[in-house]
Amino acid sequence: MRKDKQNRGSWRYHVFLIGAVIILGTPLYYAMMMSTQSLGETLANPLAPGQSFAENLERVIASRLHITFANSVAASLTIALGKTALSLLAGLAFSFFRFRGKWFAFAAILFTLMMPGEVLVIALFRVVSVTLGLGNSFAGLVLPSLASAAGTFLFRQHFESIPSELSEAAQMDGMNPLQYLAYVLIPLSWNTIVALFVISFLVGWNLYLWPLMIITDPASQVVQVGLSFITQSEGLAAQNLGPLMLGAVISSIPPLIVFMVFQKHFMRGFAISREK
Amino acid sequence: MLPLIISLGATCIGALVFWRSFPDSSRHRRRCALLGAAAGFLGPQLSMIPLRYCAFEPEHSFMFSLRFLGRETQLNAALLVGIGFVVLGIWAALLVVRLLVEQVQRTGYIIPPQEHSSRFFKGWGWLPWLLLAPTLIAIALFVYYPALQTFSLATRLVRLGIEKTAPVCVDNFAQLIAGQRENAIYTILSDGLIFGFDNVSYIPLLGVSFFYAVGIVALANLLGLAIGNIAHRSFRGAHVYRTLLIWPYALSAVVTGAIFLSILSPRVGLASNLLTGMGLPEIPWLQSAAVAPWAIVIAATWNILGFNILFYIAGFQNVPKDLLEAASVDGANSRQRFLHITLPMLAPIIFFLLFFNLTYAFFDLFGLIDKITGGGPRGATSNQVYEIFTLGIRNKDLGKAAAQSLVLMSIVGLLAILQFRLLDRRASIRA
């Protein structure tokens, strides 16, 4: 009887949700259509595919989006790898050792959890560019993103859920902590590792304010900033946003793929790292 | 003389507050009052000793006029900032000490003793520190040191690209209050760059930030609830919608900004196309100071709505079906069921999303604003983070930008305290 009731009402759900999908999807569809259009085609019919994909692509390549794209791949992979590795090691230290000063180390890391990077960005800029002399360098771009309080807690929490017996057995077998990490913990933690890696990759890919400040050379810029090189390119009418849209679509391919492949991991990891 | 008076006053306040707030533990009452006195004394010193109490020196004034009850009053902004620092210092010191005292009263220790567990590896003295070293060094270098630097930069005249700095006491803060934004005089710098906001009154900026916060939180949660309420149900094809609805969340702020720039751009954009197609007048999304902030709110909501929908779907699915059925057998209509069963069960998720979206609205809009409006028209869409960038990097005034960062930091603190307070209350309601 319940099933009946559900089916009777369900066409309304379809109408409602199709409406929602259309409204939320229109900007995406519009961006994709625009990336194939010239200004004239946009004015004629903004919601139909145009003929100017090749021209737009030429402009995008002329403003060297492929270079900033590659820079972004390198930076986000480095950030994701570094963050995951650092958090893994810190989680290991907190979960499997008893040592003097543990509480202070823990509190020091915990406290940074609520500090958004934007608040410190001015002083950080001066520290990295003046004190460390890393202005306009790859190291200056990625290093500030490496430490992660959320990642450390993610692993700590995950490791505490692993039965103590495993660690006891490992110690009796004479394993050292690093062997335990390599042979027992990592194989048991792939879900968490992938989740953190994927989130960190997306966060690194979306960095904008920091690269805008620290990188001054267009050739080492990241793709989010590189998009504005398209609109600044010579001889382009200010209203012709087709090339910019193509650039936006291209720069969204990696996060979309990551999102598609790892959706389950991603949301699970996000839920854990944010709710706890 | 003045430092003495301030310190004495702060000590008395600390003692009094602690004397009054621990009336039950009479045995410890005197000791608590002493602690409060010490905290009260130390509070203002934290900010005032580095500044050498300069905000209270008569030669250091920053006058501005304020119309109050029809009368023009002359006020000294530097003095106000100084008083603000002292009050904040006392408050922060008392809060920290009070939390510690409560912790000791409740548990008997400040630093919790470490558990014994067979999980722990024994006899690796320095290894845990070695494992922690990269993380600790990174947060020391890229979080704690910049945080301290922010304090020192905020009290100095610091120009981008110039090594030398000069102390300016609280001028950077005083200008937040005394500066004028309305007549945003576009000054021409000696190096020929044109920029606005040389002298910014902070109040309109706060207004924009709060408008974003309220608008985004309200829209993203109402729409998220409405869509989640339908999309969580089990019917054929439901999971397809669920996947389709969260896509915008995969896009970066910059890409979202670029898309909305092209949708809202005058004459050629989709929005104006649709409106003129229906014979309606165009809306000046990006040119009107009254409409432009809405464009930011709409774009931001579109970007993050998928995240909220996902969490609301999970939340709705966790509401026990038998509870709802029992209520409907008892004659509760769907509105009553929603208000009295579903909504309370969703409370933790609503609470989480509220703070998550609030943090987003305050701190993550930079790329969006930069792409869609560039802070314009005439600063109408610029929020605090955007202003920090404009001031610090474009206008090369790192000192003033650092002062604004500190204001933003206090908002972070407020949000954190609010979150903990509400969490506490929720926990006590449940228990």
XYZ file of C-alpha atoms in Angstrom:
707
model
C 0.000 0.000 0.000
C 2.913 2.330 0.833
C 4.497 1.602 -2.497
C 1.283 2.614 -4.239
C 1.171 5.889 -2.418
C 4.774 6.620 -3.330
C 4.231 5.962 -7.000
C 1.113 8.073 -7.134
C 2.909 11.162 -5.853
C 6.138 10.617 -7.674
C 5.359 12.546 -10.864
C 5.285 15.673 -8.746
C 8.758 14.865 -7.468
C 9.937 14.471 -11.032
C 8.484 17.835 -12.048
C 10.006 19.574 -9.023
C 13.421 17.990 -9.439
C 13.551 18.459 -13.206
C 12.793 22.120 -12.574
C 15.593 22.296 -9.999
C 18.047 20.550 -12.313
C 17.179 22.906 -15.174
C 17.597 26.023 -13.044
C 20.839 24.831 -11.461
C 22.134 23.345 -14.699
C 21.476 26.305 -16.998
C 24.634 28.227 -16.020
C 26.719 25.102 -16.709
C 25.015 24.430 -20.033
C 25.295 28.099 -20.987
C 29.025 28.084 -20.211
C 29.530 25.040 -22.411
C 27.528 26.531 -25.277
C 29.299 29.855 -24.987
C 32.679 28.189 -25.177
C 31.836 27.260 -28.784
C 30.415 30.658 -29.765
C 31.725 33.911 -31.173
C 30.240 37.170 -29.953
C 27.851 37.270 -32.918
C 26.634 33.767 -32.270
C 26.106 34.533 -28.583
C 23.987 37.540 -29.486
C 21.972 35.512 -32.002
C 21.213 32.499 -29.835
C 23.059 32.033 -26.550
C 21.696 28.552 -25.857
C 22.677 26.785 -29.100
C 26.124 25.418 -29.948
C 28.204 27.734 -32.140
C 30.859 27.228 -34.805
C 33.752 29.077 -33.198
C 35.205 26.417 -30.936
C 38.492 26.336 -32.882
C 38.916 30.113 -32.782
C 38.201 30.220 -29.065
C 40.655 27.403 -28.469
C 43.312 29.302 -30.420
C 42.837 32.299 -28.135
C 42.968 30.118 -25.062
C 46.243 28.556 -26.206
C 47.616 31.955 -27.196
C 47.099 33.121 -23.634
C 49.062 30.040 -22.548
C 46.376 28.307 -20.559
C 48.122 24.994 -21.210
C 51.131 26.243 -19.234
C 49.155 27.514 -16.269
C 47.122 24.294 -16.437
C 50.290 22.210 -16.145
C 51.509 24.415 -13.278
C 48.218 23.804 -11.491
C 48.498 20.046 -11.966
C 51.998 20.084 -10.481
C 51.042 22.353 -7.586
C 47.835 20.514 -6.657
C 49.494 17.087 -6.846
C 52.357 18.313 -4.654
C 49.938 19.840 -2.160
C 47.759 16.720 -2.084
C 50.744 14.371 -1.692
C 52.436 16.543 0.922
C 49.299 17.115 2.952
C 48.408 13.441 2.973
C 51.937 12.349 3.911
C 52.359 14.936 6.667
C 48.940 14.174 8.132
C 49.604 10.430 8.014
C 52.856 10.810 9.966
C 51.339 13.201 12.500
C 48.345 10.897 12.959
C 50.733 8.009 13.567
C 52.548 10.016 16.247
C 49.342 10.926 18.074
C 47.707 7.512 17.914
C 50.537 5.105 18.634
C 52.896 6.909 21.006
C 52.867 8.235 24.502
C 55.279 11.094 24.943
C 55.944 14.167 27.008
C 54.320 17.276 25.536
C 51.771 15.351 23.484
C 48.903 17.467 24.757
C 50.663 20.710 23.818
C 51.515 19.495 20.328
C 47.920 18.386 19.924
C 46.482 21.675 21.189
C 48.869 23.674 18.981
C 47.621 21.856 15.904
C 43.976 21.865 17.018
C 44.034 25.616 17.461
C 44.939 26.206 13.804
C 41.833 24.328 12.712
C 39.612 27.367 13.070
C 41.988 29.881 11.491
C 41.025 30.552 7.862
C 44.092 31.266 5.726
C 42.580 34.505 4.387
C 42.959 36.122 7.795
C 46.722 35.682 7.834
C 47.352 36.207 4.157
C 48.987 39.637 4.464
C 51.516 38.608 7.104
C 52.024 35.242 5.398
C 52.858 37.082 2.205
C 55.532 39.078 3.980
C 56.902 36.016 5.789
C 57.161 33.933 2.622
C 58.417 36.640 0.281
C 60.631 38.737 2.578
C 61.701 36.481 5.462
C 62.020 33.240 3.516
C 62.758 34.812 0.143
C 60.377 32.426 -1.639
C 58.371 35.016 -3.563
C 57.432 33.970 -7.104
C 58.567 30.372 -6.578
C 56.938 26.961 -6.630
C 58.008 26.362 -3.022
C 56.408 29.631 -1.950
C 53.227 28.591 -3.719
C 52.800 25.120 -2.194
C 54.609 25.128 1.174
C 51.995 27.139 3.132
C 49.311 24.612 2.129
C 51.138 21.524 3.359
C 50.260 21.356 7.038
C 46.700 20.338 7.755
C 45.048 20.203 11.146
C 41.941 18.598 9.636
C 44.043 15.897 7.923
C 45.918 15.128 11.134
C 42.647 14.652 13.005
C 41.190 12.620 10.196
C 44.011 10.095 10.479
C 44.162 10.188 14.242
C 40.486 9.405 14.415
C 40.771 6.657 11.856
C 43.805 5.086 13.585
C 42.039 5.089 16.971
C 39.298 2.981 15.393
C 41.828 0.290 14.448
C 41.859 -2.460 17.129
C 44.782 -2.279 19.584
C 45.407 -5.988 19.075
C 46.961 -5.283 15.683
C 49.509 -2.942 17.161
C 50.217 -5.388 20.033
C 50.775 -8.206 17.611
C 53.027 -6.053 15.469
C 55.117 -5.129 18.502
C 55.400 -8.771 19.551
C 56.576 -9.629 16.072
C 59.278 -7.025 16.491
C 57.951 -4.602 13.901
C 59.105 -1.035 14.262
C 56.517 1.760 14.012
C 57.401 2.615 10.432
C 57.029 -0.984 9.323
C 53.708 -1.076 11.132
C 52.675 2.021 9.214
C 53.750 0.588 5.874
C 52.495 -2.992 6.231
C 49.436 -2.645 8.474
C 48.124 0.901 8.762
C 48.344 2.082 5.158
C 46.640 -1.005 3.703
C 43.845 -0.498 6.251
C 43.507 3.214 5.514
C 43.096 3.515 1.764
C 39.633 5.048 2.088
C 40.862 7.799 4.354
C 44.029 8.364 2.333
C 42.112 8.696 -0.925
C 39.531 10.978 0.678
C 42.144 13.362 2.043
C 44.179 13.231 -1.161
C 41.157 14.079 -3.299
C 39.976 16.926 -1.047
C 43.480 18.371 -0.869
C 43.820 18.145 -4.639
C 40.573 20.070 -5.125
C 41.537 22.682 -2.543
C 44.926 23.074 -4.226
C 43.345 23.295 -7.660
C 40.974 26.037 -6.520
C 43.661 28.206 -4.878
C 43.333 31.740 -6.189
C 44.109 34.498 -3.690
C 47.469 33.065 -2.623
C 48.921 32.431 -6.126
C 47.612 35.842 -7.212
C 49.724 37.387 -4.466
C 52.863 35.274 -4.399
C 53.394 34.472 -8.116
C 54.282 37.444 -10.293
C 55.609 35.676 -13.377
C 52.765 34.675 -15.759
C 54.698 31.579 -16.862
C 54.620 30.092 -13.355
C 51.055 31.144 -12.567
C 48.265 28.654 -11.795
C 45.229 28.080 -13.988
C 42.685 29.914 -11.801
C 44.676 33.114 -12.212
C 45.620 32.170 -15.778
C 41.959 32.481 -16.795
C 42.215 36.242 -16.543
C 45.052 36.228 -19.107
C 42.403 35.230 -21.660
C 40.271 38.335 -21.176
C 43.397 40.484 -21.109
C 44.650 39.154 -24.439
C 45.061 41.614 -27.287
C 42.370 42.389 -29.820
C 39.568 40.676 -27.935
C 36.300 42.570 -27.614
C 35.513 43.035 -23.931
C 32.065 41.545 -24.450
C 33.332 38.428 -26.197
C 33.443 35.981 -23.315
C 33.506 32.800 -25.428
C 37.251 32.170 -24.991
C 36.990 32.828 -21.249
C 34.163 30.290 -20.992
C 36.199 27.740 -22.915
C 39.075 28.328 -20.520
C 36.708 27.968 -17.565
C 35.355 24.694 -18.950
C 38.857 23.328 -19.616
C 40.101 24.328 -16.180
C 37.141 22.518 -14.623
C 37.879 19.179 -16.270
C 40.276 17.815 -13.606
C 38.037 18.641 -10.641
C 35.001 17.278 -12.502
C 36.796 14.003 -13.255
C 38.023 13.740 -9.684
C 34.528 14.515 -8.459
C 32.970 11.920 -10.736
C 35.393 9.113 -9.913
C 35.736 9.742 -6.212
C 32.335 11.140 -5.323
C 31.695 8.549 -2.621
C 35.195 8.836 -1.142
C 35.016 12.573 -1.356
C 31.769 13.025 0.485
C 32.674 10.439 3.101
C 36.012 12.060 3.758
C 34.465 15.473 3.812
C 31.803 14.412 6.245
C 34.406 12.939 8.585
C 36.874 15.787 8.369
C 34.275 18.495 8.784
C 31.809 17.048 11.220
C 34.340 15.915 13.760
C 50.200 57.644 35.527
C 47.602 56.492 33.022
C 49.067 52.970 32.631
C 48.848 52.611 36.403
C 45.192 53.654 36.491
C 44.278 51.324 33.640
C 46.120 48.371 35.189
C 44.562 48.981 38.603
C 41.103 49.250 37.089
C 41.591 46.075 35.086
C 42.802 44.219 38.173
C 39.740 45.295 40.146
C 37.406 44.313 37.322
C 39.027 40.889 37.041
C 38.756 40.247 40.754
C 35.149 41.434 40.877
C 34.029 39.364 37.882
C 35.596 36.197 39.238
C 34.305 36.844 42.748
C 30.794 37.083 41.383
C 30.928 34.227 38.914
C 32.115 31.516 41.313
C 29.767 31.952 44.260
C 29.222 28.249 44.938
C 32.758 27.141 45.541
C 33.164 29.314 48.619
C 36.317 27.503 49.675
C 38.037 28.519 46.472
C 36.303 31.823 46.086
C 39.150 33.949 47.331
C 41.664 32.065 45.241
C 39.452 32.520 42.161
C 39.202 36.256 42.792
C 42.990 36.440 43.006
C 43.286 34.575 39.719
C 40.756 36.948 38.175
C 42.743 39.928 39.441
C 45.908 38.531 37.875
C 44.135 37.852 34.574
C 42.567 41.309 34.597
C 45.962 42.886 35.219
C 47.690 40.894 32.473
C 44.942 41.381 29.872
C 45.563 45.001 28.857
C 49.343 44.637 29.275
C 49.403 42.127 26.400
C 48.390 44.789 23.905
C 49.533 47.902 25.722
C 53.144 47.057 26.607
C 54.179 46.521 22.967
C 52.393 49.801 22.167
C 53.815 51.586 25.245
C 50.321 52.976 25.950
C 50.781 55.349 23.009
C 47.060 55.357 22.152
C 46.432 57.369 25.314
C 49.040 60.048 24.712
C 47.449 63.453 24.073
C 49.734 64.219 21.121
C 48.511 61.079 19.477
C 45.023 61.964 18.395
C 42.879 61.139 15.436
C 39.804 63.302 15.626
C 36.615 62.618 13.764
C 33.132 64.004 14.130
C 30.057 61.981 14.809
C 26.487 63.161 14.607
C 24.715 61.877 17.660
C 21.173 62.913 18.632
C 21.387 65.840 16.279
C 24.570 67.122 17.880
C 27.979 67.099 16.275
C 30.466 65.457 18.630
C 34.232 65.437 18.220
C 35.728 62.060 19.123
C 39.277 60.788 19.196
C 39.459 57.555 17.173
C 42.890 56.648 18.556
C 41.557 56.891 22.088
C 38.536 54.765 21.193
C 40.793 52.101 19.681
C 42.998 52.189 22.782
C 39.979 51.696 25.047
C 38.787 48.922 22.744
C 42.133 47.152 23.017
C 42.080 47.372 26.797
C 38.526 46.036 27.026
C 39.261 43.227 24.567
C 42.442 42.339 26.445
C 40.629 42.113 29.777
C 37.798 40.111 28.254
C 40.083 37.628 26.472
C 42.292 37.092 29.522
C 39.283 36.550 31.782
C 37.697 34.162 29.280
C 40.830 32.015 28.986
C 41.466 31.889 32.738
C 37.815 31.178 33.407
C 37.788 28.267 30.976
C 40.905 26.890 32.674
C 39.375 27.279 36.134
C 36.206 25.534 35.019
C 38.257 22.750 33.500
C 40.133 22.286 36.775
C 36.909 22.392 38.806
C 35.276 19.821 36.578
C 38.131 17.407 36.107
C 40.875 18.308 38.562
C 43.563 18.948 35.963
C 44.513 21.419 33.247
C 46.490 19.043 31.089
C 44.658 15.745 30.815
C 46.795 12.742 31.839
C 47.719 10.461 28.981
C 45.954 7.142 28.831
C 47.832 3.867 29.003
C 47.182 1.635 26.077
C 48.766 -1.465 24.696
C 48.418 0.281 21.347
C 51.371 2.539 22.104
C 54.807 1.595 20.869
C 57.297 1.679 23.721
C 60.835 2.917 23.765
C 60.965 5.195 20.750
C 61.771 8.396 22.661
C 62.317 10.925 19.895
C 60.490 9.211 17.044
C 57.026 10.758 17.647
C 58.571 14.224 17.581
C 60.313 13.367 14.354
C 56.985 12.260 12.876
C 55.338 15.471 14.056
C 58.207 17.716 13.026
C 57.074 18.523 9.456
C 53.546 19.407 10.582
C 54.696 21.398 13.600
C 57.355 23.297 11.662
C 54.868 24.090 8.901
C 52.193 25.419 11.255
C 54.762 27.380 13.253
C 56.145 28.972 10.112
C 52.921 29.467 8.168
C 50.285 29.966 10.873
C 51.701 31.047 14.238
C 54.510 33.258 13.011
C 52.282 35.122 10.505
C 49.644 35.492 13.225
C 52.204 37.254 15.453
C 53.467 39.243 12.465
C 49.925 40.433 11.796
C 49.919 42.095 15.215
C 53.200 43.845 14.664
C 52.434 44.873 11.063
C 49.102 46.329 12.169
C 50.840 48.911 14.369
C 53.359 49.966 11.749
C 53.564 51.753 8.470
C 54.543 48.973 6.077
C 54.661 49.378 2.329
C 54.745 46.472 -0.064
C 58.234 46.037 -1.494
C 59.910 48.324 1.028
C 61.926 46.725 3.818
C 61.839 49.666 6.226
C 58.869 50.071 8.538
C 57.917 52.735 11.031
C 55.735 52.499 14.144
C 52.449 54.382 13.842
C 50.748 53.281 17.057
C 47.044 52.593 16.422
C 46.630 54.846 13.360
C 45.834 51.898 11.111
C 42.916 50.981 13.348
C 41.821 54.550 13.967
C 41.441 55.054 10.242
C 38.972 52.180 10.147
C 36.682 54.306 12.289
C 37.543 57.827 11.215
C 38.059 57.339 7.494
C 35.407 58.276 4.988
C 34.114 55.838 2.459
C 31.164 57.727 0.999
C 33.341 60.306 -0.714
C 35.669 57.496 -1.827
C 38.169 59.944 -3.167
C 40.123 58.333 -5.926
C 43.591 59.431 -5.103
C 46.360 59.441 -7.618
C 49.517 57.978 -6.204
C 52.935 59.315 -6.973
C 53.638 56.273 -9.145
C 50.654 57.126 -11.295
C 48.390 54.286 -10.190
C 44.793 55.209 -9.655
C 43.014 53.598 -6.753
C 40.066 54.177 -4.514
C 39.486 53.545 -0.842
C 42.521 55.412 0.396
C 40.529 56.301 3.426
C 37.970 53.711 4.253
C 35.330 53.789 6.889
C 34.857 50.216 7.899
C 31.148 50.298 8.643
C 29.787 49.939 5.062
C 32.279 47.146 4.489
C 30.972 45.268 7.524
C 27.484 45.835 6.163
C 28.370 44.132 2.876
C 30.016 41.197 4.656
C 26.997 40.633 6.856
C 24.656 40.975 3.916
C 26.552 38.191 2.154
C 26.534 36.046 5.282
C 22.799 36.386 5.893
C 21.843 36.100 2.221
C 23.970 33.054 1.449
C 23.177 31.186 4.656
C 19.443 31.804 4.271
C 19.203 30.975 0.566
C 21.513 27.950 0.613
C 19.731 26.414 3.595
C 16.142 27.115 2.551
C 16.734 25.850 -0.984
C 18.825 22.956 0.327
C 16.018 21.939 2.698
C 13.370 22.243 0.000
C 15.278 20.235 -2.597
C 16.605 17.729 -0.068
C 13.066 17.187 1.186
C 12.040 15.907 -2.269
C 15.286 14.365 -3.504
C 15.797 12.061 -0.502
C 12.620 10.071 -1.268
C 12.983 6.729 -2.942
C 11.441 6.661 -6.392
C 12.685 5.622 -9.761
C 15.565 7.797 -10.999
C 16.051 9.581 -7.693
C 19.801 8.952 -7.612
C 20.175 10.526 -11.068
C 18.792 13.806 -9.741
C 20.988 13.535 -6.677
C 24.084 13.287 -8.859
C 23.012 16.064 -11.209
C 22.144 18.502 -8.441
C 25.573 18.605 -6.815
C 27.697 19.300 -9.915
C 28.085 23.073 -9.422
C 29.931 22.323 -6.189
C 32.807 20.862 -8.215
C 33.525 24.244 -9.822
C 35.962 26.722 -8.330
C 34.973 30.182 -7.163
C 36.820 31.710 -10.122
C 35.031 29.550 -12.705
C 31.692 30.235 -11.021
C 32.526 33.908 -11.120
C 33.429 33.760 -14.809
C 30.181 31.965 -15.646
C 28.052 34.446 -13.736
C 29.972 37.345 -15.220
C 28.942 36.174 -18.668
C 25.362 35.458 -17.613
C 24.917 38.867 -16.006
C 26.962 40.978 -18.379
C 24.912 43.808 -19.851
C 23.287 43.359 -23.292
C 25.064 40.121 -24.282
C 24.462 38.065 -21.130
C 21.832 35.352 -20.791
C 19.992 37.216 -18.039
C 19.467 40.343 -20.098
C 18.624 38.172 -23.106
C 15.848 36.410 -21.219
C 14.452 39.595 -19.690
C 14.394 41.590 -22.908
C 12.997 38.531 -24.672
C 10.027 38.668 -22.309
C 9.689 42.399 -22.889
C 10.970 43.286 -19.419
C 13.536 45.968 -18.666
C 17.132 44.872 -18.135
C 18.425 44.643 -14.585
C 21.758 46.461 -14.177
C 23.293 43.518 -12.271
C 26.859 44.715 -12.347
C 26.468 48.501 -12.583
C 24.040 49.241 -9.780
C 25.355 49.325 -6.231
C 21.962 48.150 -5.012
C 21.758 45.044 -7.222
C 25.396 43.939 -7.518
C 25.648 42.429 -4.004
C 22.655 40.237 -4.914
C 24.554 38.954 -7.936
C 27.346 37.795 -5.606
C 24.863 36.140 -3.225
C 23.131 34.298 -6.082
C 26.390 33.092 -7.638
C 27.750 31.950 -4.269
C 24.537 30.121 -3.416
C 24.586 28.377 -6.796
C 28.171 27.289 -6.173
C 27.679 25.702 -2.740
C 24.037 24.619 -2.861
C 24.999 21.093 -3.990
C 26.970 20.552 -0.808
C 23.991 21.541 1.342
C 21.611 19.382 -0.726
C 23.844 16.363 -0.213
C 23.941 16.816 3.539
C 20.211 17.455 3.752
C 19.501 14.321 1.707
C 21.605 12.309 4.152
C 19.830 14.027 7.036
C 16.341 13.316 5.730
C 17.262 9.694 5.103
C 18.330 9.342 8.733
C 14.919 10.347 10.062
C 13.380 7.085 11.282
C 10.508 6.071 8.981
C 8.566 4.280 11.719
C 8.495 7.452 13.796
C 6.913 9.362 10.910
C 4.452 6.549 10.269
C 3.483 6.363 13.926
C 2.837 10.100 13.912
C 0.713 9.870 10.798
C -1.305 7.005 12.365
C -1.851 9.309 15.339
C -3.317 11.858 12.935
C -0.428 14.290 12.496
C -0.577 15.987 9.121
C 2.491 16.388 6.951
C 3.226 19.897 8.193
C 3.076 18.804 11.826
C 5.268 15.813 11.077
C 7.824 18.072 9.421
C 7.841 20.661 12.215
C 7.809 18.278 15.164
C 9.757 15.257 13.944
C 11.811 15.913 10.841
C 13.102 19.369 11.719
C 14.312 18.471 15.237
C 16.003 15.370 13.828
C 17.725 17.552 11.233
C 18.949 20.053 13.832
C 22.559 18.779 13.996
C 22.905 18.981 10.221
C 21.297 22.416 10.024
C 23.638 23.568 12.757
C 26.700 22.176 10.975
C 25.708 23.681 7.615
C 24.897 27.029 9.190
C 28.430 27.431 10.457
C 29.985 25.866 7.408
C 28.140 28.309 5.130
C 28.830 31.223 7.455
C 32.558 30.547 7.285
C 32.274 30.258 3.523
C 30.398 33.553 3.223
C 32.965 35.430 5.268
C 36.178 33.963 3.917
C 35.782 32.189 0.569
C 34.150 34.763 -1.690
C 37.320 36.418 -2.932
C 37.536 34.677 -6.317
C 33.836 35.180 -6.962
C 33.881 38.905 -6.208
C 37.102 39.422 -8.127
C 35.695 37.792 -11.249
C 32.150 39.147 -11.227
C 32.485 42.745 -10.064
C 36.080 43.332 -9.027
C 34.687 44.845 -5.845
C 32.735 47.494 -7.755
C 30.637 49.454 -8.515
C 32.480 51.916 -6.264
C 33.253 49.318 -3.639
C 29.646 48.170 -3.245
C 30.477 44.442 -3.477
C 33.818 44.508 -1.700
C 33.843 42.479 1.514
C 36.479 42.310 4.215
C 38.759 39.762 2.575
C 38.548 41.574 -0.755
C 39.362 44.863 0.923
C 42.393 43.337 2.635
C 43.724 42.304 -0.761
C 42.931 45.663 -2.409
C 44.509 47.596 0.414
C 47.522 45.375 1.019
C 48.520 44.284 -2.468
C 47.008 46.755 -4.951
C 47.485 49.813 -2.731
C 50.659 48.359 -1.170
C 49.611 49.366 2.337
C 50.387 46.208 4.304
C 50.008 47.914 7.687
C 46.399 48.922 7.168
C 45.615 45.558 5.596
C 47.068 43.816 8.654
C 44.878 45.954 10.916
C 41.839 44.818 8.933
C 43.060 41.224 9.170
C 42.959 41.553 12.943
C 39.355 42.717 12.794
C 38.602 39.682 10.658
C 40.455 37.497 13.158
C 38.162 38.726 15.912
C 35.196 37.659 13.765
C 36.765 34.201 13.514
C 37.025 34.201 17.291
C 33.396 35.263 17.666
C 32.212 32.527 15.302
C 34.248 29.929 17.205
C 32.886 31.039 20.576
C 29.336 31.117 19.231
C 29.766 27.630 17.832
C 31.052 26.233 21.127
C 28.325 27.971 23.127
C 25.589 26.611 20.873
C 27.182 23.160 20.874
C 27.185 23.235 24.663
C 23.552 24.244 24.807
C 22.581 21.579 22.322
C 24.437 18.965 24.305
C 22.677 20.017 27.498
C 19.261 19.962 25.831
C 19.908 16.439 24.671
C 21.180 15.275 28.032
